[in-house]
PDB file of C-alpha atoms in Angstrom:
ATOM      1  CA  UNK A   1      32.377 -53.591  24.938  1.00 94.00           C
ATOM      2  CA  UNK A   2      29.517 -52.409  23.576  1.00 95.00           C
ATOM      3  CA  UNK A   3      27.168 -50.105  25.599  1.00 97.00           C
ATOM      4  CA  UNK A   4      23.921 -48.093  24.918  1.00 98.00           C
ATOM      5  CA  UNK A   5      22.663 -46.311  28.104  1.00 98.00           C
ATOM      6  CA  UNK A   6      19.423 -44.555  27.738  1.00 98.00           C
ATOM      7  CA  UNK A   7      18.331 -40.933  29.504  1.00 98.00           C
ATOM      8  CA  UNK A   8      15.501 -38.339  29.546  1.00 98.00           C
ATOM      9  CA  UNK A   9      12.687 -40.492  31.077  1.00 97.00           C
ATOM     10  CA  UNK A  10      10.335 -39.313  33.763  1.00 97.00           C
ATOM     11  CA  UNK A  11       6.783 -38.140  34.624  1.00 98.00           C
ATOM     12  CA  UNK A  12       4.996 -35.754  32.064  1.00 98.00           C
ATOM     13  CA  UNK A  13       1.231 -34.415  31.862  1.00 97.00           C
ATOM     14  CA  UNK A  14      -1.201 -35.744  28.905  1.00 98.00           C
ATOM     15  CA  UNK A  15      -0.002 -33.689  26.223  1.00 98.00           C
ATOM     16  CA  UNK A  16       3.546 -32.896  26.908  1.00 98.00           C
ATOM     17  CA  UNK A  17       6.851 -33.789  25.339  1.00 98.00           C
ATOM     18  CA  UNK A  18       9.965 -35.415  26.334  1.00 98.00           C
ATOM     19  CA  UNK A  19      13.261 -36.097  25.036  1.00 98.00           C
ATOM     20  CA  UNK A  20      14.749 -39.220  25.102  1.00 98.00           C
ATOM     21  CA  UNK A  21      18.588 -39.485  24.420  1.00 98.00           C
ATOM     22  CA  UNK A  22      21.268 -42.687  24.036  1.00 98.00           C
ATOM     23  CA  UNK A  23      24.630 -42.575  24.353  1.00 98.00           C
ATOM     24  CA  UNK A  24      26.663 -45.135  22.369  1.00 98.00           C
ATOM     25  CA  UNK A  25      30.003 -46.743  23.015  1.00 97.00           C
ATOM     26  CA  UNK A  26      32.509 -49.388  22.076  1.00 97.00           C
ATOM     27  CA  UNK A  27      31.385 -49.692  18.309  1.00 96.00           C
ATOM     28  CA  UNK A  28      31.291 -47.001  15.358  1.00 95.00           C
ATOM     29  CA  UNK A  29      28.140 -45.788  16.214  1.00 96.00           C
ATOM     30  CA  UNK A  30      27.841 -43.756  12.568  1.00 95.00           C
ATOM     31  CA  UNK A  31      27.536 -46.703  10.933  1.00 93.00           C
ATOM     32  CA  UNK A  32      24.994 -48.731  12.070  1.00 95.00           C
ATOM     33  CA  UNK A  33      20.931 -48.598  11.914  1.00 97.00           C
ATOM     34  CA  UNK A  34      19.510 -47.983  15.237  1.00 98.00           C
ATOM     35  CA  UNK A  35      16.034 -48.295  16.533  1.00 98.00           C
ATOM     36  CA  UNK A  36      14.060 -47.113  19.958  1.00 98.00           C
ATOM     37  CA  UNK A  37      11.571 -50.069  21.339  1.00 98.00           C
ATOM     38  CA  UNK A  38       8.875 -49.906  24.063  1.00 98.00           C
ATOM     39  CA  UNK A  39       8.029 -51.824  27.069  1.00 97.00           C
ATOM     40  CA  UNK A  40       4.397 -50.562  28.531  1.00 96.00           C
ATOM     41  CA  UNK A  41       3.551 -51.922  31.948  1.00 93.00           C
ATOM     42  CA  UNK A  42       2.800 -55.446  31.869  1.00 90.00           C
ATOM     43  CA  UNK A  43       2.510 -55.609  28.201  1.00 93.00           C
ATOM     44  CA  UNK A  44       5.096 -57.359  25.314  1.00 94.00           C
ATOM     45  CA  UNK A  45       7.917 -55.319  23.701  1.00 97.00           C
ATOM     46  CA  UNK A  46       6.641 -53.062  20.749  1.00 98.00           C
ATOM     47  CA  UNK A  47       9.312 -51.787  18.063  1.00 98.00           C
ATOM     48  CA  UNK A  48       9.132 -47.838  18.095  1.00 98.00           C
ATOM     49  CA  UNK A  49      11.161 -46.101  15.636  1.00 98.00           C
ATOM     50  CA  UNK A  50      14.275 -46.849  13.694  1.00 98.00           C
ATOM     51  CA  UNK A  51      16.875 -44.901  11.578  1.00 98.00           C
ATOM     52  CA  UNK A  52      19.809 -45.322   9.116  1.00 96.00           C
ATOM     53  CA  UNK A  53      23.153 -44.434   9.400  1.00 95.00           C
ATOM     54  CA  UNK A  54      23.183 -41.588   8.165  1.00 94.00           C
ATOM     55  CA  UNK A  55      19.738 -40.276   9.483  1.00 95.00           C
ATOM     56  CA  UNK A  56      18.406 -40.018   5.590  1.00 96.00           C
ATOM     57  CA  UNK A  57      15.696 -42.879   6.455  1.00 97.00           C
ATOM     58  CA  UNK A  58      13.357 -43.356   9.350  1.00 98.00           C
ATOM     59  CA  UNK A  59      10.369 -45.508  10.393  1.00 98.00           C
ATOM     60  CA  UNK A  60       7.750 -45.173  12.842  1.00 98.00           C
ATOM     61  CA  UNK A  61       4.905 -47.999  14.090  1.00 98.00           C
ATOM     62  CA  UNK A  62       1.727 -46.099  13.180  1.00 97.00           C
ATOM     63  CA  UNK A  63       0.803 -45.437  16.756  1.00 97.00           C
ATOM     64  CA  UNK A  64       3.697 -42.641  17.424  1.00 98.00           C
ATOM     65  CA  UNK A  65       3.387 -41.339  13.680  1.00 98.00           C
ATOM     66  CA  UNK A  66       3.451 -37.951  13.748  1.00 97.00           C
ATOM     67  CA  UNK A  67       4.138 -37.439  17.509  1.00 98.00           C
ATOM     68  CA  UNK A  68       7.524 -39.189  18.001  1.00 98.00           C
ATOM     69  CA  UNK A  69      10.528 -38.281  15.972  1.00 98.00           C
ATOM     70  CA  UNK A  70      13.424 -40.147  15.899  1.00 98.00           C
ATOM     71  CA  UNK A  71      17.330 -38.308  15.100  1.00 98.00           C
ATOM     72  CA  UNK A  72      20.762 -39.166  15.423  1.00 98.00           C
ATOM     73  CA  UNK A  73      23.895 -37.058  16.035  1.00 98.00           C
ATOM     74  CA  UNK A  74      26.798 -38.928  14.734  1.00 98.00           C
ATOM     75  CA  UNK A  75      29.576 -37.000  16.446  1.00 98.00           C
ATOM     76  CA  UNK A  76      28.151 -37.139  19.767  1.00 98.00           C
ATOM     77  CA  UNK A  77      27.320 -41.351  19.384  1.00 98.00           C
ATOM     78  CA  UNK A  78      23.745 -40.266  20.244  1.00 98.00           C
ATOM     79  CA  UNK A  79      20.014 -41.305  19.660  1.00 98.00           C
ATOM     80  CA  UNK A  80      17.126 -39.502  20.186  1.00 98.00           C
ATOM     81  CA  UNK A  81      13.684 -39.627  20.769  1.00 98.00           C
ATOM     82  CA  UNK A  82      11.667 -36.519  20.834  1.00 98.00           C
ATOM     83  CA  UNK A  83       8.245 -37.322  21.943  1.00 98.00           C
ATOM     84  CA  UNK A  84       5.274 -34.798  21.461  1.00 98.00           C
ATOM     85  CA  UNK A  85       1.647 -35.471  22.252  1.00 98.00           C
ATOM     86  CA  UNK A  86       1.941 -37.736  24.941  1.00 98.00           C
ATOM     87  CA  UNK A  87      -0.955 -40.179  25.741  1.00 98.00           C
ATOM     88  CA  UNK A  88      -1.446 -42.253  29.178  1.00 97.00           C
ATOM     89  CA  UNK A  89      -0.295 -45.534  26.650  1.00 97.00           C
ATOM     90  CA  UNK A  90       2.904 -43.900  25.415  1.00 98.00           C
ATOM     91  CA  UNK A  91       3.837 -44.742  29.344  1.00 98.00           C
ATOM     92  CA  UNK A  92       6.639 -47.530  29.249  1.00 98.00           C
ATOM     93  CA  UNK A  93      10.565 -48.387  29.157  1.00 98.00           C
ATOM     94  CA  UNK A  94      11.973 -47.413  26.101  1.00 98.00           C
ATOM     95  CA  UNK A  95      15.333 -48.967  24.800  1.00 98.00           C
ATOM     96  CA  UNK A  96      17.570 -48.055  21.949  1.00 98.00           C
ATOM     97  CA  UNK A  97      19.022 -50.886  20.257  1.00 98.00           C
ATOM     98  CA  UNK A  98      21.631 -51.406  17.879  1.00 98.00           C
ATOM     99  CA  UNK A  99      20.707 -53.467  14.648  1.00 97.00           C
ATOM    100  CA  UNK A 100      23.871 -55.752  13.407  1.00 94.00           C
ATOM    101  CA  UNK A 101      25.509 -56.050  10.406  1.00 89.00           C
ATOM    102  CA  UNK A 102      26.367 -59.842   8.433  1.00 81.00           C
ATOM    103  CA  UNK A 103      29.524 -59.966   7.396  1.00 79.00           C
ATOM    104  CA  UNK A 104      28.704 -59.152   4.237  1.00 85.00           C
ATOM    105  CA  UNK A 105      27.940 -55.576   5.679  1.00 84.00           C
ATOM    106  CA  UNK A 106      24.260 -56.151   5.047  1.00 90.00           C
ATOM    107  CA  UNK A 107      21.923 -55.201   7.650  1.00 92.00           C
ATOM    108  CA  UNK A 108      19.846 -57.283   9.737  1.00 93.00           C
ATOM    109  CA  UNK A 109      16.810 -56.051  11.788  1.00 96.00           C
ATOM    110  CA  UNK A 110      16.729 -58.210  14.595  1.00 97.00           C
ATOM    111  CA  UNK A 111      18.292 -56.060  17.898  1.00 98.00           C
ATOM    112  CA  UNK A 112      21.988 -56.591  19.841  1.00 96.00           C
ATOM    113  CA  UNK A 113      22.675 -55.196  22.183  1.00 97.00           C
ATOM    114  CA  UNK A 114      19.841 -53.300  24.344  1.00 98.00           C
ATOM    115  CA  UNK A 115      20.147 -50.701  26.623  1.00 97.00           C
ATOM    116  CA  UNK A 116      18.724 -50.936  30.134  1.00 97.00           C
ATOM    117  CA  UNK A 117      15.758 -48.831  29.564  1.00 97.00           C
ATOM    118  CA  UNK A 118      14.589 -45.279  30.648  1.00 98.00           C
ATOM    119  CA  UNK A 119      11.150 -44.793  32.229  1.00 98.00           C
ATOM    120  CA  UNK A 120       8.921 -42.600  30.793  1.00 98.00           C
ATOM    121  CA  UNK A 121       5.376 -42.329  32.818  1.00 98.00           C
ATOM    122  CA  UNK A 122       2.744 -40.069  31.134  1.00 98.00           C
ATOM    123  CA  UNK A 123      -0.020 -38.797  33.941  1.00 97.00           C
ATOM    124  CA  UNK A 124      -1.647 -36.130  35.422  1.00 95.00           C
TER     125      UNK A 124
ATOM    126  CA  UNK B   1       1.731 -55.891   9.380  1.00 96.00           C
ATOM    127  CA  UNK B   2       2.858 -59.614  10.402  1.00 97.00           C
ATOM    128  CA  UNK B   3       1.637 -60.835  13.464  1.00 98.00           C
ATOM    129  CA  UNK B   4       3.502 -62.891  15.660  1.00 98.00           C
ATOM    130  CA  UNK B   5       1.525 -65.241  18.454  1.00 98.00           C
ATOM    131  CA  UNK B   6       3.240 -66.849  20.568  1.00 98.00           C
ATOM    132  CA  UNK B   7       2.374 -70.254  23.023  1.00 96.00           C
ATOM    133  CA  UNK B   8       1.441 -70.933  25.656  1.00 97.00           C
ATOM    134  CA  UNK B   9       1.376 -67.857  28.064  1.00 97.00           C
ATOM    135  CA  UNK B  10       2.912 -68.906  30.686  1.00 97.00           C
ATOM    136  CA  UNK B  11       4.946 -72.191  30.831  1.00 97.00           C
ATOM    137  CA  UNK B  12       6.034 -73.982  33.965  1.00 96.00           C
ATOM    138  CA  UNK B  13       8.672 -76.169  34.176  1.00 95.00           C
ATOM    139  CA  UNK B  14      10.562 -77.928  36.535  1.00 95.00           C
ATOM    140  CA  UNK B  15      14.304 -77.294  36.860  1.00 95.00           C
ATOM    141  CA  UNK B  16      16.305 -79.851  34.796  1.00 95.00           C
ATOM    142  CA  UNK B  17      13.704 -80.705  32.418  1.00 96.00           C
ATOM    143  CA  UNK B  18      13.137 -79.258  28.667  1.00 97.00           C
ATOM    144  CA  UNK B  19      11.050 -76.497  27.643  1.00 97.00           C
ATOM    145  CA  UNK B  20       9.310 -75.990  24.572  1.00 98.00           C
ATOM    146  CA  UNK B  21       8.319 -72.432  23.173  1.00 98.00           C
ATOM    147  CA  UNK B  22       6.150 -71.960  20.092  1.00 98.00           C
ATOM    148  CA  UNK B  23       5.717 -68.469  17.765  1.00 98.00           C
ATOM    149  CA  UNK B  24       3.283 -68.361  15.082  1.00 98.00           C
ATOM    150  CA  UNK B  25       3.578 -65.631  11.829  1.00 98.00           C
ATOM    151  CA  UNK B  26       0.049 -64.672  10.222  1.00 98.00           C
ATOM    152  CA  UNK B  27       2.295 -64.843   7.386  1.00 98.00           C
ATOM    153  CA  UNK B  28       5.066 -66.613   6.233  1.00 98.00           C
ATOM    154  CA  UNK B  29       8.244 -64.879   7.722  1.00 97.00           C
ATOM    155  CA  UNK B  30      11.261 -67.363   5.732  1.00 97.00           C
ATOM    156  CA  UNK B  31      13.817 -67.564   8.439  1.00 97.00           C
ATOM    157  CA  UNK B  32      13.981 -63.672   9.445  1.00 96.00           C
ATOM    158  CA  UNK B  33      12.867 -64.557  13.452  1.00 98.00           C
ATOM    159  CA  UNK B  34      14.935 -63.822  16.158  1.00 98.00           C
ATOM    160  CA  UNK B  35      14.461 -64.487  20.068  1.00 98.00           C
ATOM    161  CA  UNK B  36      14.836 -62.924  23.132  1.00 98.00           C
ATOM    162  CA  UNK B  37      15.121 -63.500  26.957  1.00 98.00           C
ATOM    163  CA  UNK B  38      14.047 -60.483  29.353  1.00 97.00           C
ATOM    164  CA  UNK B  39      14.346 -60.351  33.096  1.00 96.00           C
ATOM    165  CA  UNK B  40      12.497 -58.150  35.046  1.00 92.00           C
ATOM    166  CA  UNK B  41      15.195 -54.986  35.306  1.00 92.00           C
ATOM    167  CA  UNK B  42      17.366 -56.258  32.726  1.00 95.00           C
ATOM    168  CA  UNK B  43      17.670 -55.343  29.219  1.00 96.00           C
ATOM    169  CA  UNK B  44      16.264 -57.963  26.885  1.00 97.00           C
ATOM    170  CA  UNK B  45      19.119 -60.517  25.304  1.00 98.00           C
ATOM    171  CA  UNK B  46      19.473 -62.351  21.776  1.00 98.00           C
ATOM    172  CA  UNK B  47      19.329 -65.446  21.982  1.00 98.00           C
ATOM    173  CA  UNK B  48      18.346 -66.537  18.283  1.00 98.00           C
ATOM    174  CA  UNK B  49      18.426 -64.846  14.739  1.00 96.00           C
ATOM    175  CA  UNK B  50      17.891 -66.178  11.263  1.00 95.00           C
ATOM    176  CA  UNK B  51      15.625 -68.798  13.437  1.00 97.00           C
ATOM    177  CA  UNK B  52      18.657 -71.432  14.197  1.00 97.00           C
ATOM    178  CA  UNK B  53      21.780 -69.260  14.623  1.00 96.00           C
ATOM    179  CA  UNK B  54      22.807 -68.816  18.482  1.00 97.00           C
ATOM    180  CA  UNK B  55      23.837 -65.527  19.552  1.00 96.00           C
ATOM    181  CA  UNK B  56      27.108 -65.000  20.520  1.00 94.00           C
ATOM    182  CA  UNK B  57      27.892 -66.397  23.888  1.00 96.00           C
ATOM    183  CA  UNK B  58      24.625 -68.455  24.260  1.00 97.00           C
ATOM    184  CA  UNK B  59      24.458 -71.453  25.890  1.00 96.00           C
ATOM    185  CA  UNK B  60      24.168 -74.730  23.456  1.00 97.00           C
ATOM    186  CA  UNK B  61      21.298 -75.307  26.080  1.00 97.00           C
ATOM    187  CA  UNK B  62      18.922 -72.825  23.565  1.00 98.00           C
ATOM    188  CA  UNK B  63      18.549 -73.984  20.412  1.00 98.00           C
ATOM    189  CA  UNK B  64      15.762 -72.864  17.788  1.00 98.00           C
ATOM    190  CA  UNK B  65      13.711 -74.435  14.793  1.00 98.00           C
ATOM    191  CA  UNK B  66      11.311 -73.709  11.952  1.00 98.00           C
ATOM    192  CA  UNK B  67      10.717 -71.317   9.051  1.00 98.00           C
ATOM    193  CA  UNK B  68       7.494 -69.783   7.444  1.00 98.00           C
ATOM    194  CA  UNK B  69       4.775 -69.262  10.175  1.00 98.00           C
ATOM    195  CA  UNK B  70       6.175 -72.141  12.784  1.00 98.00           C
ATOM    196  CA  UNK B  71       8.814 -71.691  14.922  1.00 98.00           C
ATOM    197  CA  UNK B  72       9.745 -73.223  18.122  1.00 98.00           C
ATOM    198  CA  UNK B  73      12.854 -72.088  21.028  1.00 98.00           C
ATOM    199  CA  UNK B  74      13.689 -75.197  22.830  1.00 98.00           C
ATOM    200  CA  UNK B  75      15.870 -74.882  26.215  1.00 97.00           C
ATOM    201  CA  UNK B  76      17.004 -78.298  27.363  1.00 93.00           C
ATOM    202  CA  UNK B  77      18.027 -78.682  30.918  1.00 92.00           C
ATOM    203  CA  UNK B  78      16.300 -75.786  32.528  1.00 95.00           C
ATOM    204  CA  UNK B  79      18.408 -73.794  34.562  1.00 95.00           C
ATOM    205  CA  UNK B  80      17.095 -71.673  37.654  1.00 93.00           C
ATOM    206  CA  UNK B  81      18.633 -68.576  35.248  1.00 94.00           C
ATOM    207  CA  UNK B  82      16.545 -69.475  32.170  1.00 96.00           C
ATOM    208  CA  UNK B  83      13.506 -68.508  34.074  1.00 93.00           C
ATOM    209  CA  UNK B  84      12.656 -65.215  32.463  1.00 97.00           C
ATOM    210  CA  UNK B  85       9.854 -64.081  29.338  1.00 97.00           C
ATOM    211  CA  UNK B  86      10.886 -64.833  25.877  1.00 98.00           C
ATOM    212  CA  UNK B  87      10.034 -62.865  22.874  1.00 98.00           C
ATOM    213  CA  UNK B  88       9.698 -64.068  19.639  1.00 98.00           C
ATOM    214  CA  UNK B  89      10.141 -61.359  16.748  1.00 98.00           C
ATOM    215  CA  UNK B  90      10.148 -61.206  12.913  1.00 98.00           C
ATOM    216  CA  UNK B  91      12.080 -58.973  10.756  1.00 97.00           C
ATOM    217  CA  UNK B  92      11.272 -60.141   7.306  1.00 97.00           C
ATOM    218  CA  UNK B  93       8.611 -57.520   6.176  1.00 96.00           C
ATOM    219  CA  UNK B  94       8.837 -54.172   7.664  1.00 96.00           C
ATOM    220  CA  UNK B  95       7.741 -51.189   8.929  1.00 96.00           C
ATOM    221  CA  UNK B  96       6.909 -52.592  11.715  1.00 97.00           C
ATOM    222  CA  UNK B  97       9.029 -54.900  12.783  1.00 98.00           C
ATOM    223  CA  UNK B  98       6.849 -56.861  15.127  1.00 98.00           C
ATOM    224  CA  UNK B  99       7.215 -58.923  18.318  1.00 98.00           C
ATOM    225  CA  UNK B 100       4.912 -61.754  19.813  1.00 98.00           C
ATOM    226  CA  UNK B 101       3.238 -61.245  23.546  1.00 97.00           C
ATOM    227  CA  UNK B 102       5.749 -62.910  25.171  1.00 98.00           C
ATOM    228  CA  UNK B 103       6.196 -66.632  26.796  1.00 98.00           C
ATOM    229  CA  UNK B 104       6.602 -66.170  30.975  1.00 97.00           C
ATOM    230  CA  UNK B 105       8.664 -68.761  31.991  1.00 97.00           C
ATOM    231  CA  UNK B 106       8.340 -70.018  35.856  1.00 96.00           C
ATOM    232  CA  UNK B 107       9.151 -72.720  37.941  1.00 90.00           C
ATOM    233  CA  UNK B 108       7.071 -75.635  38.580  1.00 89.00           C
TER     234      UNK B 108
END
Protein backbone atom coordinates (compact mmCIF):
# COMPACT_ATOMS: atom_id res chain seq x y z
CA UNK A 1 0.00 0.00 0.00
CA UNK A 2 1.04 3.14 -0.71
CA UNK A 3 1.60 5.72 2.10
CA UNK A 4 2.95 9.35 2.36
CA UNK A 5 2.76 10.67 5.98
CA UNK A 6 3.76 14.22 6.41
CA UNK A 7 5.84 15.86 9.64
CA UNK A 8 7.46 19.13 10.82
CA UNK A 9 4.30 21.33 11.11
CA UNK A 10 3.58 23.64 13.99
CA UNK A 11 3.45 27.28 15.22
CA UNK A 12 6.30 29.70 14.03
CA UNK A 13 6.75 33.66 14.40
CA UNK A 14 6.44 36.01 11.11
CA UNK A 15 9.70 35.46 9.72
CA UNK A 16 10.82 32.10 10.77
CA UNK A 17 11.47 28.82 9.03
CA UNK A 18 10.28 25.38 9.22
CA UNK A 19 10.98 22.13 7.83
CA UNK A 20 8.58 20.05 6.46
CA UNK A 21 9.48 16.30 5.82
CA UNK A 22 7.46 13.08 4.04
CA UNK A 23 8.12 9.79 4.45
CA UNK A 24 7.26 7.46 1.54
CA UNK A 25 6.29 3.83 1.44
CA UNK A 26 4.97 0.93 -0.57
CA UNK A 27 6.19 2.27 -4.07
CA UNK A 28 9.85 3.14 -5.43
CA UNK A 29 9.83 6.39 -4.18
CA UNK A 30 13.20 7.38 -6.46
CA UNK A 31 11.34 7.22 -9.29
CA UNK A 32 8.53 9.21 -9.28
CA UNK A 33 7.85 13.22 -9.44
CA UNK A 34 6.55 14.46 -6.24
CA UNK A 35 4.95 17.69 -5.32
CA UNK A 36 3.98 19.58 -1.78
CA UNK A 37 0.27 21.31 -1.98
CA UNK A 38 -1.42 23.76 0.45
CA UNK A 39 -4.63 23.96 2.20
CA UNK A 40 -4.98 27.64 4.00
CA UNK A 41 -7.90 27.92 6.37
CA UNK A 42 -11.07 27.97 4.65
CA UNK A 43 -9.59 28.51 1.32
CA UNK A 44 -9.22 25.88 -2.00
CA UNK A 45 -6.12 23.65 -2.41
CA UNK A 46 -3.09 25.58 -4.00
CA UNK A 47 -0.19 23.44 -5.73
CA UNK A 48 3.16 24.40 -3.87
CA UNK A 49 6.22 22.96 -5.19
CA UNK A 50 7.13 19.92 -7.19
CA UNK A 51 10.33 17.94 -8.10
CA UNK A 52 11.72 15.19 -10.42
CA UNK A 53 13.07 12.08 -9.68
CA UNK A 54 16.10 12.71 -9.45
CA UNK A 55 15.89 16.23 -7.74
CA UNK A 56 17.62 17.90 -11.10
CA UNK A 57 14.18 19.91 -11.72
CA UNK A 58 11.94 21.86 -9.43
CA UNK A 59 8.97 24.27 -9.57
CA UNK A 60 7.58 26.70 -7.30
CA UNK A 61 3.96 28.82 -7.57
CA UNK A 62 5.34 32.37 -7.56
CA UNK A 63 4.08 33.12 -4.11
CA UNK A 64 6.80 30.79 -2.16
CA UNK A 65 9.57 31.65 -4.87
CA UNK A 66 12.48 32.25 -3.23
CA UNK A 67 11.34 31.38 0.35
CA UNK A 68 10.32 27.69 0.04
CA UNK A 69 12.68 25.10 -1.27
CA UNK A 70 11.72 21.90 -2.14
CA UNK A 71 14.50 18.52 -1.91
CA UNK A 72 14.34 14.97 -1.95
CA UNK A 73 16.55 12.27 -0.36
CA UNK A 74 16.15 9.17 -2.32
CA UNK A 75 17.61 6.70 0.15
CA UNK A 76 15.67 7.80 2.99
CA UNK A 77 12.03 7.81 0.68
CA UNK A 78 11.81 11.45 1.87
CA UNK A 79 10.39 14.93 0.79
CA UNK A 80 11.09 18.07 2.03
CA UNK A 81 9.99 21.36 2.42
CA UNK A 82 12.21 23.94 3.88
CA UNK A 83 10.28 27.03 4.41
CA UNK A 84 12.05 30.47 5.10
CA UNK A 85 10.33 33.82 5.41
CA UNK A 86 7.21 32.87 6.74
CA UNK A 87 4.12 35.15 6.25
CA UNK A 88 0.65 34.94 8.32
CA UNK A 89 -0.78 33.37 4.58
CA UNK A 90 1.88 30.67 4.31
CA UNK A 91 -0.46 29.28 7.42
CA UNK A 92 -2.22 25.99 6.09
CA UNK A 93 -2.08 22.00 5.70
CA UNK A 94 0.46 21.06 3.47
CA UNK A 95 0.43 17.58 1.67
CA UNK A 96 3.00 15.80 -0.38
CA UNK A 97 1.64 13.96 -3.16
CA UNK A 98 2.84 11.50 -5.46
CA UNK A 99 2.35 12.26 -9.29
CA UNK A 100 1.62 8.81 -11.39
CA UNK A 101 3.09 7.40 -14.15
CA UNK A 102 0.90 5.97 -17.64
CA UNK A 103 1.94 2.94 -18.55
CA UNK A 104 3.92 4.16 -20.98
CA UNK A 105 6.18 5.50 -18.06
CA UNK A 106 5.19 9.03 -18.96
CA UNK A 107 4.32 11.29 -16.27
CA UNK A 108 1.13 12.74 -15.43
CA UNK A 109 0.60 15.78 -13.11
CA UNK A 110 -2.57 15.21 -11.63
CA UNK A 111 -1.89 13.84 -7.68
CA UNK A 112 -2.46 9.97 -6.12
CA UNK A 113 -2.18 9.38 -3.39
CA UNK A 114 -2.14 12.35 -0.65
CA UNK A 115 -0.88 12.38 2.58
CA UNK A 116 -3.00 13.44 5.55
CA UNK A 117 -1.55 16.80 5.96
CA UNK A 118 0.77 18.56 8.55
CA UNK A 119 -0.27 21.89 10.10
CA UNK A 120 1.81 24.62 9.80
CA UNK A 121 0.36 27.97 11.64
CA UNK A 122 2.52 31.12 11.15
CA UNK A 123 1.74 33.85 14.17
CA UNK A 124 3.02 35.84 16.69
CA UNK B 1 -1.36 30.74 -15.48
CA UNK B 2 -4.80 28.82 -16.29
CA UNK B 3 -7.52 29.52 -14.17
CA UNK B 4 -9.91 27.12 -13.15
CA UNK B 5 -13.64 28.36 -11.81
CA UNK B 6 -15.63 26.19 -10.65
CA UNK B 7 -19.88 26.17 -10.08
CA UNK B 8 -21.87 26.73 -8.09
CA UNK B 9 -20.33 27.21 -4.53
CA UNK B 10 -22.11 25.29 -2.66
CA UNK B 11 -24.58 22.64 -4.02
CA UNK B 12 -27.33 20.97 -2.06
CA UNK B 13 -28.76 17.95 -2.83
CA UNK B 14 -30.95 15.56 -1.52
CA UNK B 15 -29.76 12.00 -0.86
CA UNK B 16 -30.60 9.71 -3.84
CA UNK B 17 -30.79 12.28 -6.39
CA UNK B 18 -27.94 13.42 -9.05
CA UNK B 19 -25.54 16.09 -8.72
CA UNK B 20 -24.06 18.13 -11.23
CA UNK B 21 -20.56 19.92 -10.84
CA UNK B 22 -19.20 22.38 -13.39
CA UNK B 23 -15.21 23.68 -13.83
CA UNK B 24 -14.41 26.30 -16.21
CA UNK B 25 -10.50 26.81 -17.81
CA UNK B 26 -9.68 30.58 -18.86
CA UNK B 27 -8.05 28.58 -21.40
CA UNK B 28 -8.46 25.61 -23.19
CA UNK B 29 -6.97 22.73 -21.00
CA UNK B 30 -7.56 19.46 -23.85
CA UNK B 31 -8.43 16.70 -21.49
CA UNK B 32 -5.50 17.23 -18.79
CA UNK B 33 -8.34 17.82 -15.68
CA UNK B 34 -8.51 15.72 -12.90
CA UNK B 35 -10.98 15.74 -9.76
CA UNK B 36 -10.95 15.44 -6.31
CA UNK B 37 -13.14 14.73 -3.19
CA UNK B 38 -11.87 16.19 0.31
CA UNK B 39 -13.41 15.62 3.69
CA UNK B 40 -12.80 17.70 6.40
CA UNK B 41 -9.61 15.67 8.16
CA UNK B 42 -9.07 13.51 5.33
CA UNK B 43 -6.60 13.67 2.66
CA UNK B 44 -8.09 14.72 -0.65
CA UNK B 45 -8.96 11.55 -3.18
CA UNK B 46 -8.85 11.13 -7.15
CA UNK B 47 -11.65 10.64 -8.41
CA UNK B 48 -11.10 11.68 -12.21
CA UNK B 49 -8.00 12.23 -14.56
CA UNK B 50 -7.66 12.77 -18.26
CA UNK B 51 -11.40 14.29 -17.61
CA UNK B 52 -13.38 10.74 -18.10
CA UNK B 53 -11.04 8.09 -16.64
CA UNK B 54 -12.21 6.86 -13.00
CA UNK B 55 -9.64 6.42 -10.50
CA UNK B 56 -8.94 3.25 -9.33
CA UNK B 57 -11.52 1.93 -6.98
CA UNK B 58 -14.16 4.69 -7.68
CA UNK B 59 -17.53 4.13 -7.64
CA UNK B 60 -19.30 3.96 -11.32
CA UNK B 61 -21.61 6.44 -9.33
CA UNK B 62 -18.82 9.45 -10.45
CA UNK B 63 -18.46 9.84 -13.79
CA UNK B 64 -16.88 13.00 -15.65
CA UNK B 65 -17.30 14.93 -19.07
CA UNK B 66 -15.88 17.65 -21.30
CA UNK B 67 -12.61 18.94 -22.76
CA UNK B 68 -11.23 22.52 -23.54
CA UNK B 69 -12.61 25.06 -20.94
CA UNK B 70 -16.00 22.91 -19.94
CA UNK B 71 -16.03 20.25 -17.78
CA UNK B 72 -18.62 18.78 -15.64
CA UNK B 73 -18.31 15.73 -12.48
CA UNK B 74 -21.65 14.15 -12.31
CA UNK B 75 -22.46 11.81 -9.13
CA UNK B 76 -25.70 9.94 -9.68
CA UNK B 77 -27.44 8.57 -6.69
CA UNK B 78 -26.05 10.70 -3.95
CA UNK B 79 -24.82 8.87 -1.18
CA UNK B 80 -24.68 10.33 2.51
CA UNK B 81 -20.58 9.63 1.86
CA UNK B 82 -20.39 11.74 -1.33
CA UNK B 83 -21.07 14.75 0.74
CA UNK B 84 -17.67 16.36 0.83
CA UNK B 85 -15.86 19.57 -1.46
CA UNK B 86 -14.70 18.69 -4.85
CA UNK B 87 -11.80 20.16 -6.61
CA UNK B 88 -11.43 20.51 -10.04
CA UNK B 89 -7.67 20.85 -11.33
CA UNK B 90 -5.78 21.18 -14.65
CA UNK B 91 -2.45 19.91 -15.48
CA UNK B 92 -2.05 20.75 -19.09
CA UNK B 93 0.17 23.95 -18.93
CA UNK B 94 2.42 24.28 -16.05
CA UNK B 95 4.18 25.83 -13.57
CA UNK B 96 1.51 26.14 -11.77
CA UNK B 97 -0.52 23.53 -11.86
CA UNK B 98 -3.75 25.08 -10.74
CA UNK B 99 -6.91 24.06 -8.87
CA UNK B 100 -10.53 25.63 -8.91
CA UNK B 101 -12.16 27.06 -5.41
CA UNK B 102 -13.81 24.15 -4.69
CA UNK B 103 -17.67 22.85 -4.98
CA UNK B 104 -19.10 22.20 -1.06
CA UNK B 105 -21.36 19.60 -1.32
CA UNK B 106 -24.29 19.35 1.51
CA UNK B 107 -27.41 17.86 2.11
CA UNK B 108 -30.66 19.26 1.28
Amino acid sequence: EVQLVESGGGLVQPGGSLRLSCTASGFTFSTYWMSWVRQSPGEGLEWVANIKQDGSDKYYVDSVKGRFTISRDNAKNSLYLQMNSLRAEDTAVYYCAKHPRDSSGYFEFWFDPWGQGTLVTVSS
Amino acid sequence: EIVMTQSPATLSVSPGERATLSCRASRSVSSNLAWYQHKPGQAPRLLIFGASTRATGISARFSGSGSGTEFTLTISSLQSEDFAVYYCQQYNNWPPITFGQGTRLEIK
